[in-house]
Amino acid sequence: MELRHLRYFAAVAETCHFGQAAAMLHVAQPALSYAIRQLESELDVTLFARTTRQVALTPAGEYLQGEAARILDDVDAAMEGVRRIAAGRSGLVRLGLTGIAAFSHLPRIARAVKQALPDVELQISSDMLTPMQCAALQSGEIDLGVLRPPVLGDGIELRTIDVESVVLVVSADHRLAVEPVIATTDLRNEPFVMYDSRDSAVNDATLRACRRAGFVPQRAHEASGTPVLLALVAAGLGVAVLPASVRALPMEGLVIRDLADAGSTEVALAWNAGEINPVVESVARVISNAFDLSAVLPSSAPLGEKL
């Protein structure tokens, strides 16, 4: 049984008139009649009771009419779905984010993707430090990452989507909590809470800020993720230098203060250099455009194209 036969049958069943059905299908009536006879022969049933005055469905024809409508609807939906995926308008994209970006950048990302690509599903993996995201991109566990450069390993492309200053986070009862702006040199004798990854981009930003101020930070405690790090700071076990987007996190018992001359850190969108999935390309373009930097993707650029 061919889909063509089902479509021809459905048209005749709807009109109960071979001439009208032929006109609807833009085919010659003899060809339509022949196709229906072929279908009846293949099924070994009579689908239409024909007289010189009218055409009517037989009980078998009535049953097939319902089944044909369901089958053709499913086929049409499948064809549309394939077209949407091929055009990058539908599908699943697995997105990794750092712990802070899940609060500060994910709301804008999710809103932009929902508006531009309503049939795309985002699967979110949060609190992934940059080294973890690099490994996940290389293994294929995630399709896109929102991370802080530099990246580890080969074959990962980056597009900067944000640049933010770094700030100081201290416990509410810390001596510096009352100061509106802190000089980095004031942290010379402070214990620091830092990430336990030696490849952390935030740790690197902290080290750079402290070295510019003439000292090396005292690494008193380490944390595997942002929630633990902030909990240790709130407990008074040390201070932390973090990206300014940490302000987006709910933080009881903590105070954030501007840190003078501490520099900045980048947020970048990352993907595999050989990525060819059109849905991933579409989401990457939407995310880049949502942050409106000079490094956004042009609408016609493939994902891996350099600007």
PDB file of C-alpha atoms in Angstrom:
ATOM      1  CA  MET A   1       0.000   0.000   0.000  1.00  0.00           C
ATOM      2  CA  GLU A   2       1.399   3.363  -1.026  1.00  0.00           C
ATOM      3  CA  LEU A   3       0.788   6.674   0.731  1.00  0.00           C
ATOM      4  CA  ARG A   4      -0.444   7.956  -2.628  1.00  0.00           C
ATOM      5  CA  HIS A   5      -3.194   5.369  -2.564  1.00  0.00           C
ATOM      6  CA  LEU A   6      -4.227   6.407   0.934  1.00  0.00           C
ATOM      7  CA  ARG A   7      -4.346  10.074  -0.031  1.00  0.00           C
ATOM      8  CA  TYR A   8      -6.435   9.261  -3.100  1.00  0.00           C
ATOM      9  CA  PHE A   9      -8.761   7.105  -1.010  1.00  0.00           C
ATOM     10  CA  ALA A  10      -9.139   9.830   1.642  1.00  0.00           C
ATOM     11  CA  ALA A  11     -10.129  12.390  -1.000  1.00  0.00           C
ATOM     12  CA  VAL A  12     -12.768  10.124  -2.545  1.00  0.00           C
ATOM     13  CA  ALA A  13     -14.052   9.128   0.908  1.00  0.00           C
ATOM     14  CA  GLU A  14     -14.410  12.827   1.829  1.00  0.00           C
ATOM     15  CA  THR A  15     -16.281  13.835  -1.334  1.00  0.00           C
ATOM     16  CA  CYS A  16     -17.947  10.531  -2.324  1.00  0.00           C
ATOM     17  CA  HIS A  17     -17.393  11.788  -5.849  1.00  0.00           C
ATOM     18  CA  PHE A  18     -14.551  10.694  -8.125  1.00  0.00           C
ATOM     19  CA  GLY A  19     -14.692  13.832 -10.273  1.00  0.00           C
ATOM     20  CA  GLN A  20     -14.511  16.216  -7.289  1.00  0.00           C
ATOM     21  CA  ALA A  21     -11.759  14.161  -5.667  1.00  0.00           C
ATOM     22  CA  ALA A  22      -9.737  14.162  -8.890  1.00  0.00           C
ATOM     23  CA  ALA A  23     -10.029  17.949  -9.135  1.00  0.00           C
ATOM     24  CA  MET A  24      -9.007  18.305  -5.472  1.00  0.00           C
ATOM     25  CA  LEU A  25      -5.947  16.115  -6.049  1.00  0.00           C
ATOM     26  CA  HIS A  26      -5.080  17.651  -9.443  1.00  0.00           C
ATOM     27  CA  VAL A  27      -5.042  14.248 -11.132  1.00  0.00           C
ATOM     28  CA  ALA A  28      -7.010  12.796 -14.023  1.00  0.00           C
ATOM     29  CA  GLN A  29     -10.182  10.976 -12.990  1.00  0.00           C
ATOM     30  CA  PRO A  30      -9.262   7.729 -14.813  1.00  0.00           C
ATOM     31  CA  ALA A  31      -5.936   7.625 -12.947  1.00  0.00           C
ATOM     32  CA  LEU A  32      -7.732   8.158  -9.652  1.00  0.00           C
ATOM     33  CA  SER A  33     -10.256   5.411 -10.385  1.00  0.00           C
ATOM     34  CA  TYR A  34      -7.451   3.036 -11.347  1.00  0.00           C
ATOM     35  CA  ALA A  35      -5.550   3.789  -8.123  1.00  0.00           C
ATOM     36  CA  ILE A  36      -8.650   3.056  -6.003  1.00  0.00           C
ATOM     37  CA  ARG A  37      -9.178  -0.242  -7.850  1.00  0.00           C
ATOM     38  CA  GLN A  38      -5.527  -1.111  -7.178  1.00  0.00           C
ATOM     39  CA  LEU A  39      -6.021  -0.413  -3.470  1.00  0.00           C
ATOM     40  CA  GLU A  40      -9.167  -2.519  -3.322  1.00  0.00           C
ATOM     41  CA  SER A  41      -7.400  -5.330  -5.150  1.00  0.00           C
ATOM     42  CA  GLU A  42      -4.447  -5.220  -2.765  1.00  0.00           C
ATOM     43  CA  LEU A  43      -6.735  -5.278   0.283  1.00  0.00           C
ATOM     44  CA  ASP A  44      -9.119  -7.742  -1.372  1.00  0.00           C
ATOM     45  CA  VAL A  45     -12.121  -5.689  -0.230  1.00  0.00           C
ATOM     46  CA  THR A  46     -14.639  -3.287  -1.741  1.00  0.00           C
ATOM     47  CA  LEU A  47     -14.186   0.179  -0.288  1.00  0.00           C
ATOM     48  CA  PHE A  48     -16.864   2.024  -2.259  1.00  0.00           C
ATOM     49  CA  ALA A  49     -20.343   0.963  -3.359  1.00  0.00           C
ATOM     50  CA  ARG A  50     -20.665   2.505  -6.802  1.00  0.00           C
ATOM     51  CA  THR A  51     -23.820   3.125  -8.775  1.00  0.00           C
ATOM     52  CA  THR A  52     -24.495   5.331 -11.755  1.00  0.00           C
ATOM     53  CA  ARG A  53     -25.833   8.006  -9.421  1.00  0.00           C
ATOM     54  CA  GLN A  54     -23.704   7.870  -6.294  1.00  0.00           C
ATOM     55  CA  VAL A  55     -20.588   6.601  -4.552  1.00  0.00           C
ATOM     56  CA  ALA A  56     -20.841   5.468  -0.916  1.00  0.00           C
ATOM     57  CA  LEU A  57     -18.412   3.979   1.548  1.00  0.00           C
ATOM     58  CA  THR A  58     -18.805   0.341   2.485  1.00  0.00           C
ATOM     59  CA  PRO A  59     -18.330  -0.653   6.156  1.00  0.00           C
ATOM     60  CA  ALA A  60     -14.727  -1.589   5.297  1.00  0.00           C
ATOM     61  CA  GLY A  61     -14.320   1.783   3.601  1.00  0.00           C
ATOM     62  CA  GLU A  62     -15.672   3.623   6.653  1.00  0.00           C
ATOM     63  CA  TYR A  63     -13.128   1.864   8.860  1.00  0.00           C
ATOM     64  CA  LEU A  64     -10.281   2.645   6.478  1.00  0.00           C
ATOM     65  CA  GLN A  65     -11.349   6.289   6.304  1.00  0.00           C
ATOM     66  CA  GLY A  66     -10.667   6.736  10.024  1.00  0.00           C
ATOM     67  CA  GLU A  67      -7.387   4.826   9.903  1.00  0.00           C
ATOM     68  CA  ALA A  68      -6.232   6.652   6.792  1.00  0.00           C
ATOM     69  CA  ALA A  69      -6.900  10.038   8.417  1.00  0.00           C
ATOM     70  CA  ARG A  70      -4.829   9.024  11.450  1.00  0.00           C
ATOM     71  CA  ILE A  71      -1.983   7.628   9.342  1.00  0.00           C
ATOM     72  CA  LEU A  72      -1.847  10.638   7.032  1.00  0.00           C
ATOM     73  CA  ASP A  73      -1.918  13.043   9.975  1.00  0.00           C
ATOM     74  CA  ASP A  74       1.015  11.162  11.540  1.00  0.00           C
ATOM     75  CA  VAL A  75       2.930  11.208   8.262  1.00  0.00           C
ATOM     76  CA  ASP A  76       2.329  14.939   7.798  1.00  0.00           C
ATOM     77  CA  ALA A  77       3.433  15.619  11.383  1.00  0.00           C
ATOM     78  CA  ALA A  78       6.559  13.511  10.891  1.00  0.00           C
ATOM     79  CA  MET A  79       7.426  15.328   7.674  1.00  0.00           C
ATOM     80  CA  GLU A  80       6.964  18.716   9.324  1.00  0.00           C
ATOM     81  CA  GLY A  81       9.055  17.607  12.292  1.00  0.00           C
ATOM     82  CA  VAL A  82      11.885  16.488  10.018  1.00  0.00           C
ATOM     83  CA  ARG A  83      11.808  19.806   8.184  1.00  0.00           C
ATOM     84  CA  ARG A  84      11.861  21.762  11.450  1.00  0.00           C
ATOM     85  CA  ILE A  85      14.827  19.797  12.778  1.00  0.00           C
ATOM     86  CA  ALA A  86      16.715  20.183   9.507  1.00  0.00           C
ATOM     87  CA  ALA A  87      16.039  23.925   9.639  1.00  0.00           C
ATOM     88  CA  GLY A  88      17.229  24.155  13.241  1.00  0.00           C
ATOM     89  CA  ARG A  89      13.772  25.017  14.588  1.00  0.00           C
ATOM     90  CA  SER A  90      13.097  21.883  16.648  1.00  0.00           C
ATOM     91  CA  GLY A  91      14.986  19.356  18.748  1.00  0.00           C
ATOM     92  CA  LEU A  92      16.896  18.906  21.999  1.00  0.00           C
ATOM     93  CA  VAL A  93      19.964  20.925  22.988  1.00  0.00           C
ATOM     94  CA  ARG A  94      21.951  20.000  26.101  1.00  0.00           C
ATOM     95  CA  LEU A  95      23.352  23.111  27.764  1.00  0.00           C
ATOM     96  CA  GLY A  96      25.951  23.260  30.533  1.00  0.00           C
ATOM     97  CA  LEU A  97      26.423  26.300  32.767  1.00  0.00           C
ATOM     98  CA  THR A  98      28.633  27.369  35.629  1.00  0.00           C
ATOM     99  CA  GLY A  99      26.928  27.641  38.999  1.00  0.00           C
ATOM    100  CA  ILE A 100      26.709  31.429  38.873  1.00  0.00           C
ATOM    101  CA  ALA A 101      25.649  31.579  35.221  1.00  0.00           C
ATOM    102  CA  ALA A 102      22.691  29.322  36.030  1.00  0.00           C
ATOM    103  CA  PHE A 103      21.302  32.232  38.052  1.00  0.00           C
ATOM    104  CA  SER A 104      22.637  35.249  36.173  1.00  0.00           C
ATOM    105  CA  HIS A 105      22.575  34.198  32.505  1.00  0.00           C
ATOM    106  CA  LEU A 106      20.188  31.239  32.228  1.00  0.00           C
ATOM    107  CA  PRO A 107      16.963  33.281  32.643  1.00  0.00           C
ATOM    108  CA  ARG A 108      17.854  35.449  29.633  1.00  0.00           C
ATOM    109  CA  ILE A 109      19.014  32.421  27.642  1.00  0.00           C
ATOM    110  CA  ALA A 110      15.875  30.397  28.348  1.00  0.00           C
ATOM    111  CA  ARG A 111      13.594  33.337  27.555  1.00  0.00           C
ATOM    112  CA  ALA A 112      15.361  34.103  24.264  1.00  0.00           C
ATOM    113  CA  VAL A 113      15.301  30.470  23.121  1.00  0.00           C
ATOM    114  CA  LYS A 114      11.633  30.091  24.046  1.00  0.00           C
ATOM    115  CA  GLN A 115      10.696  33.195  22.074  1.00  0.00           C
ATOM    116  CA  ALA A 116      12.817  32.478  18.997  1.00  0.00           C
ATOM    117  CA  LEU A 117      12.656  28.679  18.956  1.00  0.00           C
ATOM    118  CA  PRO A 118       9.522  27.571  20.845  1.00  0.00           C
ATOM    119  CA  ASP A 119       9.852  23.952  19.693  1.00  0.00           C
ATOM    120  CA  VAL A 120      13.417  23.539  20.960  1.00  0.00           C
ATOM    121  CA  GLU A 121      13.884  21.822  24.320  1.00  0.00           C
ATOM    122  CA  LEU A 122      16.799  22.874  26.526  1.00  0.00           C
ATOM    123  CA  GLN A 123      18.235  20.222  28.831  1.00  0.00           C
ATOM    124  CA  ILE A 124      20.160  22.093  31.532  1.00  0.00           C
ATOM    125  CA  SER A 125      23.188  20.877  33.473  1.00  0.00           C
ATOM    126  CA  SER A 126      24.142  23.499  36.057  1.00  0.00           C
ATOM    127  CA  ASP A 127      27.034  24.144  38.452  1.00  0.00           C
ATOM    128  CA  MET A 128      29.577  22.819  35.953  1.00  0.00           C
ATOM    129  CA  LEU A 129      32.943  24.516  36.270  1.00  0.00           C
ATOM    130  CA  THR A 130      34.824  25.235  33.056  1.00  0.00           C
ATOM    131  CA  PRO A 131      37.042  22.094  33.124  1.00  0.00           C
ATOM    132  CA  MET A 132      33.971  19.898  33.623  1.00  0.00           C
ATOM    133  CA  GLN A 133      32.176  21.575  30.719  1.00  0.00           C
ATOM    134  CA  CYS A 134      35.196  21.158  28.450  1.00  0.00           C
ATOM    135  CA  ALA A 135      35.292  17.422  29.198  1.00  0.00           C
ATOM    136  CA  ALA A 136      31.526  17.153  28.637  1.00  0.00           C
ATOM    137  CA  LEU A 137      31.755  18.972  25.299  1.00  0.00           C
ATOM    138  CA  GLN A 138      34.550  16.714  24.116  1.00  0.00           C
ATOM    139  CA  SER A 139      32.706  13.550  25.184  1.00  0.00           C
ATOM    140  CA  GLY A 140      29.442  14.706  23.639  1.00  0.00           C
ATOM    141  CA  GLU A 141      27.555  14.835  26.954  1.00  0.00           C
ATOM    142  CA  ILE A 142      26.555  18.458  26.318  1.00  0.00           C
ATOM    143  CA  ASP A 143      26.104  20.398  23.076  1.00  0.00           C
ATOM    144  CA  LEU A 144      26.814  23.924  24.322  1.00  0.00           C
ATOM    145  CA  GLY A 145      28.502  25.341  27.389  1.00  0.00           C
ATOM    146  CA  VAL A 146      28.304  28.700  29.126  1.00  0.00           C
ATOM    147  CA  LEU A 147      31.691  28.929  30.822  1.00  0.00           C
ATOM    148  CA  ARG A 148      34.618  31.165  31.677  1.00  0.00           C
ATOM    149  CA  PRO A 149      37.726  30.991  29.466  1.00  0.00           C
ATOM    150  CA  PRO A 150      40.350  29.730  29.071  1.00  0.00           C
ATOM    151  CA  VAL A 151      39.190  26.273  28.017  1.00  0.00           C
ATOM    152  CA  LEU A 152      41.024  22.988  28.360  1.00  0.00           C
ATOM    153  CA  GLY A 153      41.665  20.594  25.491  1.00  0.00           C
ATOM    154  CA  ASP A 154      41.452  20.813  21.734  1.00  0.00           C
ATOM    155  CA  GLY A 155      38.537  21.258  19.390  1.00  0.00           C
ATOM    156  CA  ILE A 156      36.473  23.698  21.462  1.00  0.00           C
ATOM    157  CA  GLU A 157      35.316  26.961  19.917  1.00  0.00           C
ATOM    158  CA  LEU A 158      34.359  30.030  21.952  1.00  0.00           C
ATOM    159  CA  ARG A 159      32.204  33.098  21.478  1.00  0.00           C
ATOM    160  CA  THR A 160      32.326  35.776  24.218  1.00  0.00           C
ATOM    161  CA  ILE A 161      28.825  36.753  25.350  1.00  0.00           C
ATOM    162  CA  ASP A 162      29.569  38.813  28.470  1.00  0.00           C
ATOM    163  CA  VAL A 163      32.384  40.582  30.303  1.00  0.00           C
ATOM    164  CA  GLU A 164      31.910  41.334  33.988  1.00  0.00           C
ATOM    165  CA  SER A 165      33.925  42.786  36.824  1.00  0.00           C
ATOM    166  CA  VAL A 166      34.879  40.765  39.868  1.00  0.00           C
ATOM    167  CA  VAL A 167      33.599  41.574  43.362  1.00  0.00           C
ATOM    168  CA  LEU A 168      34.326  40.642  46.937  1.00  0.00           C
ATOM    169  CA  VAL A 169      32.009  38.367  48.901  1.00  0.00           C
ATOM    170  CA  VAL A 170      32.328  38.329  52.701  1.00  0.00           C
ATOM    171  CA  SER A 171      30.223  37.205  55.619  1.00  0.00           C
ATOM    172  CA  ALA A 172      27.745  39.740  57.008  1.00  0.00           C
ATOM    173  CA  ASP A 173      29.806  40.157  60.196  1.00  0.00           C
ATOM    174  CA  HIS A 174      33.152  40.551  58.449  1.00  0.00           C
ATOM    175  CA  ARG A 175      35.132  43.719  59.177  1.00  0.00           C
ATOM    176  CA  LEU A 176      34.988  44.743  55.508  1.00  0.00           C
ATOM    177  CA  ALA A 177      31.222  44.308  55.217  1.00  0.00           C
ATOM    178  CA  VAL A 178      30.629  47.949  56.166  1.00  0.00           C
ATOM    179  CA  GLU A 179      32.908  49.327  53.446  1.00  0.00           C
ATOM    180  CA  PRO A 180      31.198  50.269  50.137  1.00  0.00           C
ATOM    181  CA  VAL A 181      34.324  49.708  48.044  1.00  0.00           C
ATOM    182  CA  ILE A 182      37.293  47.543  48.981  1.00  0.00           C
ATOM    183  CA  ALA A 183      40.864  47.895  47.749  1.00  0.00           C
ATOM    184  CA  THR A 184      42.380  44.591  46.725  1.00  0.00           C
ATOM    185  CA  THR A 185      45.390  45.354  48.918  1.00  0.00           C
ATOM    186  CA  ASP A 186      43.053  45.208  51.953  1.00  0.00           C
ATOM    187  CA  LEU A 187      42.765  41.449  51.391  1.00  0.00           C
ATOM    188  CA  ARG A 188      46.471  40.764  51.834  1.00  0.00           C
ATOM    189  CA  ASN A 189      46.040  39.025  55.189  1.00  0.00           C
ATOM    190  CA  GLU A 190      42.619  37.496  54.569  1.00  0.00           C
ATOM    191  CA  PRO A 191      42.019  33.745  54.204  1.00  0.00           C
ATOM    192  CA  PHE A 192      40.397  32.909  50.859  1.00  0.00           C
ATOM    193  CA  VAL A 193      37.764  30.356  49.907  1.00  0.00           C
ATOM    194  CA  MET A 194      38.377  29.183  46.333  1.00  0.00           C
ATOM    195  CA  TYR A 195      37.249  26.449  43.961  1.00  0.00           C
ATOM    196  CA  ASP A 196      39.018  23.124  44.296  1.00  0.00           C
ATOM    197  CA  SER A 197      39.728  22.909  40.564  1.00  0.00           C
ATOM    198  CA  ARG A 198      43.240  24.069  39.740  1.00  0.00           C
ATOM    199  CA  ASP A 199      41.975  25.054  36.298  1.00  0.00           C
ATOM    200  CA  SER A 200      39.146  27.287  37.543  1.00  0.00           C
ATOM    201  CA  ALA A 201      38.847  30.513  35.528  1.00  0.00           C
ATOM    202  CA  VAL A 202      37.462  32.281  38.619  1.00  0.00           C
ATOM    203  CA  ASN A 203      40.479  31.173  40.655  1.00  0.00           C
ATOM    204  CA  ASP A 204      42.703  32.557  37.901  1.00  0.00           C
ATOM    205  CA  ALA A 205      40.886  35.901  38.057  1.00  0.00           C
ATOM    206  CA  THR A 206      41.363  35.959  41.829  1.00  0.00           C
ATOM    207  CA  LEU A 207      45.085  35.210  41.505  1.00  0.00           C
ATOM    208  CA  ARG A 208      45.543  37.920  38.878  1.00  0.00           C
ATOM    209  CA  ALA A 209      43.786  40.531  41.002  1.00  0.00           C
ATOM    210  CA  CYS A 210      45.831  39.689  44.070  1.00  0.00           C
ATOM    211  CA  ARG A 211      49.128  39.591  42.207  1.00  0.00           C
ATOM    212  CA  ARG A 212      48.426  43.026  40.744  1.00  0.00           C
ATOM    213  CA  ALA A 213      47.985  44.198  44.334  1.00  0.00           C
ATOM    214  CA  GLY A 214      51.337  42.690  45.276  1.00  0.00           C
ATOM    215  CA  PHE A 215      50.471  39.483  47.119  1.00  0.00           C
ATOM    216  CA  VAL A 216      49.433  35.858  46.699  1.00  0.00           C
ATOM    217  CA  PRO A 217      46.055  34.945  48.255  1.00  0.00           C
ATOM    218  CA  GLN A 218      46.009  32.553  51.219  1.00  0.00           C
ATOM    219  CA  ARG A 219      43.968  29.570  50.057  1.00  0.00           C
ATOM    220  CA  ALA A 220      42.328  28.549  53.346  1.00  0.00           C
ATOM    221  CA  HIS A 221      39.435  26.421  52.071  1.00  0.00           C
ATOM    222  CA  GLU A 222      38.342  24.874  48.790  1.00  0.00           C
ATOM    223  CA  ALA A 223      34.888  24.095  47.428  1.00  0.00           C
ATOM    224  CA  SER A 224      33.707  21.875  44.591  1.00  0.00           C
ATOM    225  CA  GLY A 225      30.910  24.241  43.564  1.00  0.00           C
ATOM    226  CA  THR A 226      29.460  27.683  44.111  1.00  0.00           C
ATOM    227  CA  PRO A 227      26.842  26.776  46.783  1.00  0.00           C
ATOM    228  CA  VAL A 228      29.483  25.175  49.004  1.00  0.00           C
ATOM    229  CA  LEU A 229      31.903  28.030  48.404  1.00  0.00           C
ATOM    230  CA  LEU A 230      29.323  30.615  49.460  1.00  0.00           C
ATOM    231  CA  ALA A 231      28.336  28.576  52.502  1.00  0.00           C
ATOM    232  CA  LEU A 232      31.960  28.539  53.673  1.00  0.00           C
ATOM    233  CA  VAL A 233      32.208  32.323  53.200  1.00  0.00           C
ATOM    234  CA  ALA A 234      28.933  32.852  55.081  1.00  0.00           C
ATOM    235  CA  ALA A 235      30.362  30.777  57.925  1.00  0.00           C
ATOM    236  CA  GLY A 236      33.240  33.231  58.208  1.00  0.00           C
ATOM    237  CA  LEU A 237      35.919  30.807  57.018  1.00  0.00           C
ATOM    238  CA  GLY A 238      37.282  33.191  54.419  1.00  0.00           C
ATOM    239  CA  VAL A 239      36.507  35.734  51.706  1.00  0.00           C
ATOM    240  CA  ALA A 240      35.906  35.073  48.024  1.00  0.00           C
ATOM    241  CA  VAL A 241      36.524  37.009  44.844  1.00  0.00           C
ATOM    242  CA  LEU A 242      33.807  36.135  42.325  1.00  0.00           C
ATOM    243  CA  PRO A 243      32.265  37.508  39.119  1.00  0.00           C
ATOM    244  CA  ALA A 244      29.792  40.343  39.636  1.00  0.00           C
ATOM    245  CA  SER A 245      26.947  38.128  38.418  1.00  0.00           C
ATOM    246  CA  VAL A 246      27.084  36.460  41.835  1.00  0.00           C
ATOM    247  CA  ARG A 247      24.712  39.271  42.831  1.00  0.00           C
ATOM    248  CA  ALA A 248      21.955  37.257  41.127  1.00  0.00           C
ATOM    249  CA  LEU A 249      22.228  34.488  43.734  1.00  0.00           C
ATOM    250  CA  PRO A 250      20.152  34.427  46.932  1.00  0.00           C
ATOM    251  CA  MET A 251      22.749  34.803  49.680  1.00  0.00           C
ATOM    252  CA  GLU A 252      21.681  34.969  53.301  1.00  0.00           C
ATOM    253  CA  GLY A 253      24.461  36.018  55.669  1.00  0.00           C
ATOM    254  CA  LEU A 254      26.666  37.341  52.877  1.00  0.00           C
ATOM    255  CA  VAL A 255      27.627  40.817  51.693  1.00  0.00           C
ATOM    256  CA  ILE A 256      28.934  41.782  48.257  1.00  0.00           C
ATOM    257  CA  ARG A 257      31.253  44.735  47.862  1.00  0.00           C
ATOM    258  CA  ASP A 258      32.871  46.327  44.821  1.00  0.00           C
ATOM    259  CA  LEU A 259      36.542  45.524  44.545  1.00  0.00           C
ATOM    260  CA  ALA A 260      38.704  48.333  43.204  1.00  0.00           C
ATOM    261  CA  ASP A 261      41.090  47.556  40.347  1.00  0.00           C
ATOM    262  CA  ALA A 262      40.321  43.852  40.447  1.00  0.00           C
ATOM    263  CA  GLY A 263      39.858  43.414  36.698  1.00  0.00           C
ATOM    264  CA  SER A 264      37.200  41.409  34.902  1.00  0.00           C
ATOM    265  CA  THR A 265      36.316  37.941  33.691  1.00  0.00           C
ATOM    266  CA  GLU A 266      34.621  36.749  30.511  1.00  0.00           C
ATOM    267  CA  VAL A 267      31.591  34.546  30.002  1.00  0.00           C
ATOM    268  CA  ALA A 268      31.713  32.579  26.766  1.00  0.00           C
ATOM    269  CA  LEU A 269      29.547  30.231  24.770  1.00  0.00           C
ATOM    270  CA  ALA A 270      31.454  27.050  23.893  1.00  0.00           C
ATOM    271  CA  TRP A 271      30.854  24.190  21.459  1.00  0.00           C
ATOM    272  CA  ASN A 272      32.738  21.481  19.575  1.00  0.00           C
ATOM    273  CA  ALA A 273      34.554  22.847  16.542  1.00  0.00           C
ATOM    274  CA  GLY A 274      33.043  20.181  14.286  1.00  0.00           C
ATOM    275  CA  GLU A 275      29.447  20.757  15.424  1.00  0.00           C
ATOM    276  CA  ILE A 276      27.039  20.438  12.484  1.00  0.00           C
ATOM    277  CA  ASN A 277      23.688  19.958  14.255  1.00  0.00           C
ATOM    278  CA  PRO A 278      21.445  22.739  12.862  1.00  0.00           C
ATOM    279  CA  VAL A 279      19.437  22.917  16.106  1.00  0.00           C
ATOM    280  CA  VAL A 280      22.617  23.538  18.120  1.00  0.00           C
ATOM    281  CA  GLU A 281      23.634  26.194  15.601  1.00  0.00           C
ATOM    282  CA  SER A 282      20.276  27.924  15.943  1.00  0.00           C
ATOM    283  CA  VAL A 283      20.390  27.950  19.747  1.00  0.00           C
ATOM    284  CA  ALA A 284      23.975  29.228  19.721  1.00  0.00           C
ATOM    285  CA  ARG A 285      22.960  32.081  17.451  1.00  0.00           C
ATOM    286  CA  VAL A 286      19.978  32.986  19.627  1.00  0.00           C
ATOM    287  CA  ILE A 287      22.116  32.992  22.799  1.00  0.00           C
ATOM    288  CA  SER A 288      24.813  35.124  21.169  1.00  0.00           C
ATOM    289  CA  ASN A 289      22.263  37.633  19.930  1.00  0.00           C
ATOM    290  CA  ALA A 290      20.562  37.760  23.334  1.00  0.00           C
ATOM    291  CA  PHE A 291      23.659  39.287  24.929  1.00  0.00           C
ATOM    292  CA  ASP A 292      24.209  41.864  22.174  1.00  0.00           C
ATOM    293  CA  LEU A 293      28.007  42.006  22.129  1.00  0.00           C
ATOM    294  CA  SER A 294      30.125  42.835  19.093  1.00  0.00           C
ATOM    295  CA  ALA A 295      31.044  39.140  18.843  1.00  0.00           C
ATOM    296  CA  VAL A 296      27.540  37.928  18.030  1.00  0.00           C
ATOM    297  CA  LEU A 297      26.972  35.531  15.150  1.00  0.00           C
ATOM    298  CA  PRO A 298      25.586  36.969  11.920  1.00  0.00           C
ATOM    299  CA  SER A 299      22.315  35.363  10.926  1.00  0.00           C
ATOM    300  CA  SER A 300      23.894  33.465   8.037  1.00  0.00           C
ATOM    301  CA  ALA A 301      27.094  32.316   9.746  1.00  0.00           C
ATOM    302  CA  PRO A 302      27.584  28.635  10.530  1.00  0.00           C
ATOM    303  CA  LEU A 303      28.369  27.828  14.137  1.00  0.00           C
ATOM    304  CA  GLY A 304      32.064  27.280  13.693  1.00  0.00           C
ATOM    305  CA  GLU A 305      32.736  30.237  11.409  1.00  0.00           C
ATOM    306  CA  LYS A 306      35.289  32.700  12.715  1.00  0.00           C
ATOM    307  CA  LEU A 307      34.424  36.381  12.715  1.00  0.00           C
TER     308      LEU A 307
END
